[in-house]
mmCIF file with all atom_site columns, C-alpha atoms in Angstrom:
data_model
loop_
_atom_site.group_PDB
_atom_site.id
_atom_site.type_symbol
_atom_site.label_atom_id
_atom_site.label_alt_id
_atom_site.label_comp_id
_atom_site.label_asym_id
_atom_site.label_entity_id
_atom_site.label_seq_id
_atom_site.pdbx_PDB_ins_code
_atom_site.Cartn_x
_atom_site.Cartn_y
_atom_site.Cartn_z
_atom_site.occupancy
_atom_site.B_iso_or_equiv
_atom_site.pdbx_formal_charge
_atom_site.auth_seq_id
_atom_site.auth_comp_id
_atom_site.auth_asym_id
_atom_site.auth_atom_id
_atom_site.pdbx_PDB_model_num
ATOM 1   C CA . UNK A 1 1   ? -38.685 -33.126 -10.179 1.00 49.00 ? 1   UNK A CA 1
ATOM 2   C CA . UNK A 1 2   ? -35.569 -33.508 -7.981  1.00 49.00 ? 2   UNK A CA 1
ATOM 3   C CA . UNK A 1 3   ? -33.346 -32.526 -10.911 1.00 48.00 ? 3   UNK A CA 1
ATOM 4   C CA . UNK A 1 4   ? -35.224 -29.506 -11.251 1.00 43.00 ? 4   UNK A CA 1
ATOM 5   C CA . UNK A 1 5   ? -35.177 -28.592 -7.459  1.00 40.00 ? 5   UNK A CA 1
ATOM 6   C CA . UNK A 1 6   ? -31.399 -29.381 -7.495  1.00 41.00 ? 6   UNK A CA 1
ATOM 7   C CA . UNK A 1 7   ? -30.872 -27.098 -10.519 1.00 35.00 ? 7   UNK A CA 1
ATOM 8   C CA . UNK A 1 8   ? -32.822 -24.271 -8.919  1.00 38.00 ? 8   UNK A CA 1
ATOM 9   C CA . UNK A 1 9   ? -30.853 -24.576 -5.739  1.00 38.00 ? 9   UNK A CA 1
ATOM 10  C CA . UNK A 1 10  ? -27.525 -24.372 -7.889  1.00 36.00 ? 10  UNK A CA 1
ATOM 11  C CA . UNK A 1 11  ? -28.890 -21.471 -9.929  1.00 37.00 ? 11  UNK A CA 1
ATOM 12  C CA . UNK A 1 12  ? -30.093 -19.729 -6.696  1.00 37.00 ? 12  UNK A CA 1
ATOM 13  C CA . UNK A 1 13  ? -26.559 -20.285 -5.013  1.00 35.00 ? 13  UNK A CA 1
ATOM 14  C CA . UNK A 1 14  ? -24.886 -18.797 -8.142  1.00 36.00 ? 14  UNK A CA 1
ATOM 15  C CA . UNK A 1 15  ? -27.233 -15.719 -8.065  1.00 33.00 ? 15  UNK A CA 1
ATOM 16  C CA . UNK A 1 16  ? -26.380 -15.198 -4.443  1.00 34.00 ? 16  UNK A CA 1
ATOM 17  C CA . UNK A 1 17  ? -22.607 -15.638 -5.051  1.00 33.00 ? 17  UNK A CA 1
ATOM 18  C CA . UNK A 1 18  ? -22.800 -13.220 -8.023  1.00 33.00 ? 18  UNK A CA 1
ATOM 19  C CA . UNK A 1 19  ? -24.889 -10.702 -5.873  1.00 32.00 ? 19  UNK A CA 1
ATOM 20  C CA . UNK A 1 20  ? -22.517 -11.082 -3.056  1.00 33.00 ? 20  UNK A CA 1
ATOM 21  C CA . UNK A 1 21  ? -19.432 -10.276 -5.235  1.00 32.00 ? 21  UNK A CA 1
ATOM 22  C CA . UNK A 1 22  ? -21.319 -7.179  -6.688  1.00 34.00 ? 22  UNK A CA 1
ATOM 23  C CA . UNK A 1 23  ? -22.257 -6.049  -3.049  1.00 36.00 ? 23  UNK A CA 1
ATOM 24  C CA . UNK A 1 24  ? -18.596 -6.464  -1.859  1.00 39.00 ? 24  UNK A CA 1
ATOM 25  C CA . UNK A 1 25  ? -17.001 -5.017  -4.993  1.00 41.00 ? 25  UNK A CA 1
ATOM 26  C CA . UNK A 1 26  ? -14.018 -6.713  -6.601  1.00 46.00 ? 26  UNK A CA 1
ATOM 27  C CA . UNK A 1 27  ? -12.028 -9.452  -5.172  1.00 57.00 ? 27  UNK A CA 1
ATOM 28  C CA . UNK A 1 28  ? -9.811  -8.447  -2.353  1.00 56.00 ? 28  UNK A CA 1
ATOM 29  C CA . UNK A 1 29  ? -6.624  -6.812  -3.593  1.00 62.00 ? 29  UNK A CA 1
ATOM 30  C CA . UNK A 1 30  ? -7.838  -6.039  -7.059  1.00 68.00 ? 30  UNK A CA 1
ATOM 31  C CA . UNK A 1 31  ? -9.609  -2.774  -6.292  1.00 80.00 ? 31  UNK A CA 1
ATOM 32  C CA . UNK A 1 32  ? -7.481  0.512   -6.828  1.00 88.00 ? 32  UNK A CA 1
ATOM 33  C CA . UNK A 1 33  ? -9.898  2.204   -4.736  1.00 91.00 ? 33  UNK A CA 1
ATOM 34  C CA . UNK A 1 34  ? -9.202  -0.220  -1.851  1.00 91.00 ? 34  UNK A CA 1
ATOM 35  C CA . UNK A 1 35  ? -5.421  0.392   -2.371  1.00 94.00 ? 35  UNK A CA 1
ATOM 36  C CA . UNK A 1 36  ? -5.882  4.100   -2.464  1.00 95.00 ? 36  UNK A CA 1
ATOM 37  C CA . UNK A 1 37  ? -7.747  3.905   0.697   1.00 94.00 ? 37  UNK A CA 1
ATOM 38  C CA . UNK A 1 38  ? -4.980  1.937   2.428   1.00 95.00 ? 38  UNK A CA 1
ATOM 39  C CA . UNK A 1 39  ? -2.365  4.372   1.276   1.00 97.00 ? 39  UNK A CA 1
ATOM 40  C CA . UNK A 1 40  ? -4.219  7.279   2.593   1.00 97.00 ? 40  UNK A CA 1
ATOM 41  C CA . UNK A 1 41  ? -4.569  5.656   5.797   1.00 97.00 ? 41  UNK A CA 1
ATOM 42  C CA . UNK A 1 42  ? -1.025  4.852   6.078   1.00 97.00 ? 42  UNK A CA 1
ATOM 43  C CA . UNK A 1 43  ? -0.215  8.445   5.145   1.00 97.00 ? 43  UNK A CA 1
ATOM 44  C CA . UNK A 1 44  ? -2.225  9.603   7.968   1.00 97.00 ? 44  UNK A CA 1
ATOM 45  C CA . UNK A 1 45  ? -0.505  7.507   10.411  1.00 97.00 ? 45  UNK A CA 1
ATOM 46  C CA . UNK A 1 46  ? 2.910   8.645   9.025   1.00 97.00 ? 46  UNK A CA 1
ATOM 47  C CA . UNK A 1 47  ? 1.951   12.229  9.210   1.00 97.00 ? 47  UNK A CA 1
ATOM 48  C CA . UNK A 1 48  ? 0.632   11.868  12.732  1.00 97.00 ? 48  UNK A CA 1
ATOM 49  C CA . UNK A 1 49  ? 3.859   9.975   13.912  1.00 96.00 ? 49  UNK A CA 1
ATOM 50  C CA . UNK A 1 50  ? 2.093   6.698   14.479  1.00 97.00 ? 50  UNK A CA 1
ATOM 51  C CA . UNK A 1 51  ? 5.085   4.703   13.316  1.00 97.00 ? 51  UNK A CA 1
ATOM 52  C CA . UNK A 1 52  ? 4.539   1.728   15.674  1.00 96.00 ? 52  UNK A CA 1
ATOM 53  C CA . UNK A 1 53  ? 1.022   1.346   14.235  1.00 96.00 ? 53  UNK A CA 1
ATOM 54  C CA . UNK A 1 54  ? 2.543   1.396   10.633  1.00 97.00 ? 54  UNK A CA 1
ATOM 55  C CA . UNK A 1 55  ? 5.031   -1.336  11.712  1.00 96.00 ? 55  UNK A CA 1
ATOM 56  C CA . UNK A 1 56  ? 2.219   -3.516  12.877  1.00 95.00 ? 56  UNK A CA 1
ATOM 57  C CA . UNK A 1 57  ? 0.753   -3.596  9.310   1.00 94.00 ? 57  UNK A CA 1
ATOM 58  C CA . UNK A 1 58  ? 3.905   -3.838  7.622   1.00 97.00 ? 58  UNK A CA 1
ATOM 59  C CA . UNK A 1 59  ? 4.665   -7.009  5.455   1.00 97.00 ? 59  UNK A CA 1
ATOM 60  C CA . UNK A 1 60  ? 6.355   -9.862  7.389   1.00 95.00 ? 60  UNK A CA 1
ATOM 61  C CA . UNK A 1 61  ? 9.503   -9.829  5.153   1.00 95.00 ? 61  UNK A CA 1
ATOM 62  C CA . UNK A 1 62  ? 10.086  -6.113  6.087   1.00 95.00 ? 62  UNK A CA 1
ATOM 63  C CA . UNK A 1 63  ? 9.624   -6.860  9.814   1.00 95.00 ? 63  UNK A CA 1
ATOM 64  C CA . UNK A 1 64  ? 12.161  -9.699  9.398   1.00 94.00 ? 64  UNK A CA 1
ATOM 65  C CA . UNK A 1 65  ? 14.599  -7.421  7.889   1.00 93.00 ? 65  UNK A CA 1
ATOM 66  C CA . UNK A 1 66  ? 14.302  -4.326  10.305  1.00 95.00 ? 66  UNK A CA 1
ATOM 67  C CA . UNK A 1 67  ? 13.861  -4.135  14.062  1.00 96.00 ? 67  UNK A CA 1
ATOM 68  C CA . UNK A 1 68  ? 10.662  -2.086  15.074  1.00 96.00 ? 68  UNK A CA 1
ATOM 69  C CA . UNK A 1 69  ? 12.987  0.709   16.353  1.00 97.00 ? 69  UNK A CA 1
ATOM 70  C CA . UNK A 1 70  ? 14.995  1.110   13.264  1.00 96.00 ? 70  UNK A CA 1
ATOM 71  C CA . UNK A 1 71  ? 12.025  0.852   11.094  1.00 97.00 ? 71  UNK A CA 1
ATOM 72  C CA . UNK A 1 72  ? 10.216  3.692   13.389  1.00 97.00 ? 72  UNK A CA 1
ATOM 73  C CA . UNK A 1 73  ? 13.354  5.628   13.367  1.00 96.00 ? 73  UNK A CA 1
ATOM 74  C CA . UNK A 1 74  ? 13.812  5.363   9.456   1.00 96.00 ? 74  UNK A CA 1
ATOM 75  C CA . UNK A 1 75  ? 10.315  6.285   8.685   1.00 97.00 ? 75  UNK A CA 1
ATOM 76  C CA . UNK A 1 76  ? 10.462  9.283   10.968  1.00 97.00 ? 76  UNK A CA 1
ATOM 77  C CA . UNK A 1 77  ? 13.651  10.475  9.285   1.00 96.00 ? 77  UNK A CA 1
ATOM 78  C CA . UNK A 1 78  ? 12.064  10.129  6.016   1.00 96.00 ? 78  UNK A CA 1
ATOM 79  C CA . UNK A 1 79  ? 8.860   11.945  6.926   1.00 97.00 ? 79  UNK A CA 1
ATOM 80  C CA . UNK A 1 80  ? 10.900  14.855  8.524   1.00 96.00 ? 80  UNK A CA 1
ATOM 81  C CA . UNK A 1 81  ? 12.373  15.412  5.124   1.00 94.00 ? 81  UNK A CA 1
ATOM 82  C CA . UNK A 1 82  ? 9.019   16.233  3.630   1.00 95.00 ? 82  UNK A CA 1
ATOM 83  C CA . UNK A 1 83  ? 8.058   19.028  5.874   1.00 94.00 ? 83  UNK A CA 1
ATOM 84  C CA . UNK A 1 84  ? 4.591   20.558  6.546   1.00 96.00 ? 84  UNK A CA 1
ATOM 85  C CA . UNK A 1 85  ? 1.972   19.283  3.961   1.00 96.00 ? 85  UNK A CA 1
ATOM 86  C CA . UNK A 1 86  ? -0.703  21.429  2.709   1.00 96.00 ? 86  UNK A CA 1
ATOM 87  C CA . UNK A 1 87  ? -2.554  19.019  0.606   1.00 96.00 ? 87  UNK A CA 1
ATOM 88  C CA . UNK A 1 88  ? -1.909  15.706  -1.538  1.00 96.00 ? 88  UNK A CA 1
ATOM 89  C CA . UNK A 1 89  ? -3.241  14.106  -4.592  1.00 95.00 ? 89  UNK A CA 1
ATOM 90  C CA . UNK A 1 90  ? -2.446  10.593  -5.820  1.00 94.00 ? 90  UNK A CA 1
ATOM 91  C CA . UNK A 1 91  ? -0.524  10.638  -9.221  1.00 93.00 ? 91  UNK A CA 1
ATOM 92  C CA . UNK A 1 92  ? -0.471  7.029   -10.049 1.00 93.00 ? 92  UNK A CA 1
ATOM 93  C CA . UNK A 1 93  ? -1.160  3.437   -8.934  1.00 94.00 ? 93  UNK A CA 1
ATOM 94  C CA . UNK A 1 94  ? 1.197   0.735   -10.248 1.00 94.00 ? 94  UNK A CA 1
ATOM 95  C CA . UNK A 1 95  ? 0.907   -2.872  -9.921  1.00 94.00 ? 95  UNK A CA 1
ATOM 96  C CA . UNK A 1 96  ? 4.021   -5.275  -10.155 1.00 93.00 ? 96  UNK A CA 1
ATOM 97  C CA . UNK A 1 97  ? 4.653   -8.909  -10.015 1.00 94.00 ? 97  UNK A CA 1
ATOM 98  C CA . UNK A 1 98  ? 7.851   -10.061 -8.504  1.00 91.00 ? 98  UNK A CA 1
ATOM 99  C CA . UNK A 1 99  ? 9.253   -13.481 -9.015  1.00 93.00 ? 99  UNK A CA 1
ATOM 100 C CA . UNK A 1 100 ? 12.792  -14.990 -8.462  1.00 90.00 ? 100 UNK A CA 1
ATOM 101 C CA . UNK A 1 101 ? 14.146  -11.563 -7.122  1.00 87.00 ? 101 UNK A CA 1
ATOM 102 C CA . UNK A 1 102 ? 16.725  -12.140 -4.249  1.00 86.00 ? 102 UNK A CA 1
ATOM 103 C CA . UNK A 1 103 ? 15.608  -9.078  -2.274  1.00 85.00 ? 103 UNK A CA 1
ATOM 104 C CA . UNK A 1 104 ? 11.896  -9.283  -2.565  1.00 89.00 ? 104 UNK A CA 1
ATOM 105 C CA . UNK A 1 105 ? 9.645   -12.222 -1.969  1.00 93.00 ? 105 UNK A CA 1
ATOM 106 C CA . UNK A 1 106 ? 7.474   -13.478 -4.882  1.00 95.00 ? 106 UNK A CA 1
ATOM 107 C CA . UNK A 1 107 ? 4.182   -11.860 -5.176  1.00 95.00 ? 107 UNK A CA 1
ATOM 108 C CA . UNK A 1 108 ? 2.038   -8.932  -6.254  1.00 95.00 ? 108 UNK A CA 1
ATOM 109 C CA . UNK A 1 109 ? 3.147   -5.426  -5.150  1.00 96.00 ? 109 UNK A CA 1
ATOM 110 C CA . UNK A 1 110 ? 1.731   -2.102  -5.720  1.00 97.00 ? 110 UNK A CA 1
ATOM 111 C CA . UNK A 1 111 ? 3.000   1.567   -5.460  1.00 96.00 ? 111 UNK A CA 1
ATOM 112 C CA . UNK A 1 112 ? 0.954   4.578   -4.922  1.00 97.00 ? 112 UNK A CA 1
ATOM 113 C CA . UNK A 1 113 ? 2.635   7.695   -5.829  1.00 96.00 ? 113 UNK A CA 1
ATOM 114 C CA . UNK A 1 114 ? 1.355   11.165  -4.481  1.00 97.00 ? 114 UNK A CA 1
ATOM 115 C CA . UNK A 1 115 ? 1.931   14.731  -5.598  1.00 96.00 ? 115 UNK A CA 1
ATOM 116 C CA . UNK A 1 116 ? 2.365   16.597  -2.486  1.00 97.00 ? 116 UNK A CA 1
ATOM 117 C CA . UNK A 1 117 ? 1.971   20.336  -1.943  1.00 97.00 ? 117 UNK A CA 1
ATOM 118 C CA . UNK A 1 118 ? 3.837   21.715  1.012   1.00 97.00 ? 118 UNK A CA 1
ATOM 119 C CA . UNK A 1 119 ? 3.003   24.749  2.830   1.00 97.00 ? 119 UNK A CA 1
ATOM 120 C CA . UNK A 1 120 ? 6.045   26.587  1.694   1.00 96.00 ? 120 UNK A CA 1
ATOM 121 C CA . UNK A 1 121 ? 4.697   26.144  -1.995  1.00 95.00 ? 121 UNK A CA 1
ATOM 122 C CA . UNK A 1 122 ? 7.159   23.195  -2.994  1.00 94.00 ? 122 UNK A CA 1
ATOM 123 C CA . UNK A 1 123 ? 5.879   20.069  -4.636  1.00 95.00 ? 123 UNK A CA 1
ATOM 124 C CA . UNK A 1 124 ? 7.262   16.824  -3.685  1.00 95.00 ? 124 UNK A CA 1
ATOM 125 C CA . UNK A 1 125 ? 6.405   13.324  -4.495  1.00 96.00 ? 125 UNK A CA 1
ATOM 126 C CA . UNK A 1 126 ? 5.740   10.429  -1.951  1.00 97.00 ? 126 UNK A CA 1
ATOM 127 C CA . UNK A 1 127 ? 5.596   6.752   -2.823  1.00 97.00 ? 127 UNK A CA 1
ATOM 128 C CA . UNK A 1 128 ? 4.059   4.150   -0.563  1.00 97.00 ? 128 UNK A CA 1
ATOM 129 C CA . UNK A 1 129 ? 4.598   0.585   -1.448  1.00 97.00 ? 129 UNK A CA 1
ATOM 130 C CA . UNK A 1 130 ? 2.439   -2.449  -0.546  1.00 97.00 ? 130 UNK A CA 1
ATOM 131 C CA . UNK A 1 131 ? 2.626   -6.297  -0.800  1.00 97.00 ? 131 UNK A CA 1
ATOM 132 C CA . UNK A 1 132 ? -0.684  -8.266  -1.382  1.00 96.00 ? 132 UNK A CA 1
ATOM 133 C CA . UNK A 1 133 ? -0.923  -10.884 1.340   1.00 95.00 ? 133 UNK A CA 1
ATOM 134 C CA . UNK A 1 134 ? -2.295  -14.338 1.020   1.00 93.00 ? 134 UNK A CA 1
ATOM 135 C CA . UNK A 1 135 ? -5.359  -13.015 2.902   1.00 93.00 ? 135 UNK A CA 1
ATOM 136 C CA . UNK A 1 136 ? -6.142  -10.420 0.059   1.00 92.00 ? 136 UNK A CA 1
ATOM 137 C CA . UNK A 1 137 ? -5.035  -7.471  2.099   1.00 93.00 ? 137 UNK A CA 1
ATOM 138 C CA . UNK A 1 138 ? -2.189  -4.891  1.248   1.00 96.00 ? 138 UNK A CA 1
ATOM 139 C CA . UNK A 1 139 ? 0.646   -4.805  3.669   1.00 97.00 ? 139 UNK A CA 1
ATOM 140 C CA . UNK A 1 140 ? 2.946   -1.758  3.793   1.00 97.00 ? 140 UNK A CA 1
ATOM 141 C CA . UNK A 1 141 ? 6.291   -2.343  2.493   1.00 97.00 ? 141 UNK A CA 1
ATOM 142 C CA . UNK A 1 142 ? 7.989   1.152   2.029   1.00 96.00 ? 142 UNK A CA 1
ATOM 143 C CA . UNK A 1 143 ? 7.719   4.866   1.968   1.00 97.00 ? 143 UNK A CA 1
ATOM 144 C CA . UNK A 1 144 ? 9.840   7.038   -0.185  1.00 96.00 ? 144 UNK A CA 1
ATOM 145 C CA . UNK A 1 145 ? 9.709   10.886  -0.378  1.00 96.00 ? 145 UNK A CA 1
ATOM 146 C CA . UNK A 1 146 ? 11.581  12.601  -3.349  1.00 94.00 ? 146 UNK A CA 1
ATOM 147 C CA . UNK A 1 147 ? 11.755  15.970  -4.964  1.00 91.00 ? 147 UNK A CA 1
ATOM 148 C CA . UNK A 1 148 ? 10.723  14.717  -8.571  1.00 87.00 ? 148 UNK A CA 1
ATOM 149 C CA . UNK A 1 149 ? 8.886   11.860  -10.069 1.00 79.00 ? 149 UNK A CA 1
ATOM 150 C CA . UNK A 1 150 ? 11.406  10.434  -12.515 1.00 68.00 ? 150 UNK A CA 1
ATOM 151 C CA . UNK A 1 151 ? 13.985  7.738   -12.294 1.00 48.00 ? 151 UNK A CA 1
ATOM 152 C CA . UNK A 1 152 ? 12.902  6.085   -9.152  1.00 46.00 ? 152 UNK A CA 1
ATOM 153 C CA . UNK A 1 153 ? 13.360  2.422   -8.638  1.00 44.00 ? 153 UNK A CA 1
ATOM 154 C CA . UNK A 1 154 ? 10.051  0.612   -7.867  1.00 44.00 ? 154 UNK A CA 1
ATOM 155 C CA . UNK A 1 155 ? 9.009   -1.095  -4.611  1.00 45.00 ? 155 UNK A CA 1
ATOM 156 C CA . UNK A 1 156 ? 11.577  0.469   -2.385  1.00 46.00 ? 156 UNK A CA 1
ATOM 157 C CA . UNK A 1 157 ? 11.363  -1.433  0.939   1.00 44.00 ? 157 UNK A CA 1
ATOM 158 C CA . UNK A 1 158 ? 11.032  0.523   3.934   1.00 50.00 ? 158 UNK A CA 1
ATOM 159 C CA . UNK A 1 159 ? 12.417  3.673   2.125   1.00 46.00 ? 159 UNK A CA 1
ATOM 160 C CA . UNK A 1 160 ? 15.841  2.384   2.244   1.00 43.00 ? 160 UNK A CA 1
#
């Protein structure tokens, strides 16, 4: 009888774990929807000039490379290049694994690329890059506005 009770407890625990996984969605960092939500949130902060808030959620290797002031100044200058935004739509989500790269720490990275329609009728492209942290959260690593989608290096750190 003890064996059956123990087995029932294990089965019950497995069922609870499975239901918990379904209730919370995919494992942290694996959901494209989560990444798109994070990117949209960062874009809202950038659009409203909350560069210090973006700095606080930036990957540690970026914060080690740039001072808060230089990061905020650079991000501000990049955003000014874009101009007045009418609306955006995400164009692609790309995940990249870096290993043994001198400029970028090993890990999983992602780029979210947006097609952005400006109030003057032009279309530009904005790329936001992220690093997956050990806690399963995506941390901002870079922003790059550009006039077209082609020929852009991946995972541009802090837009520089």
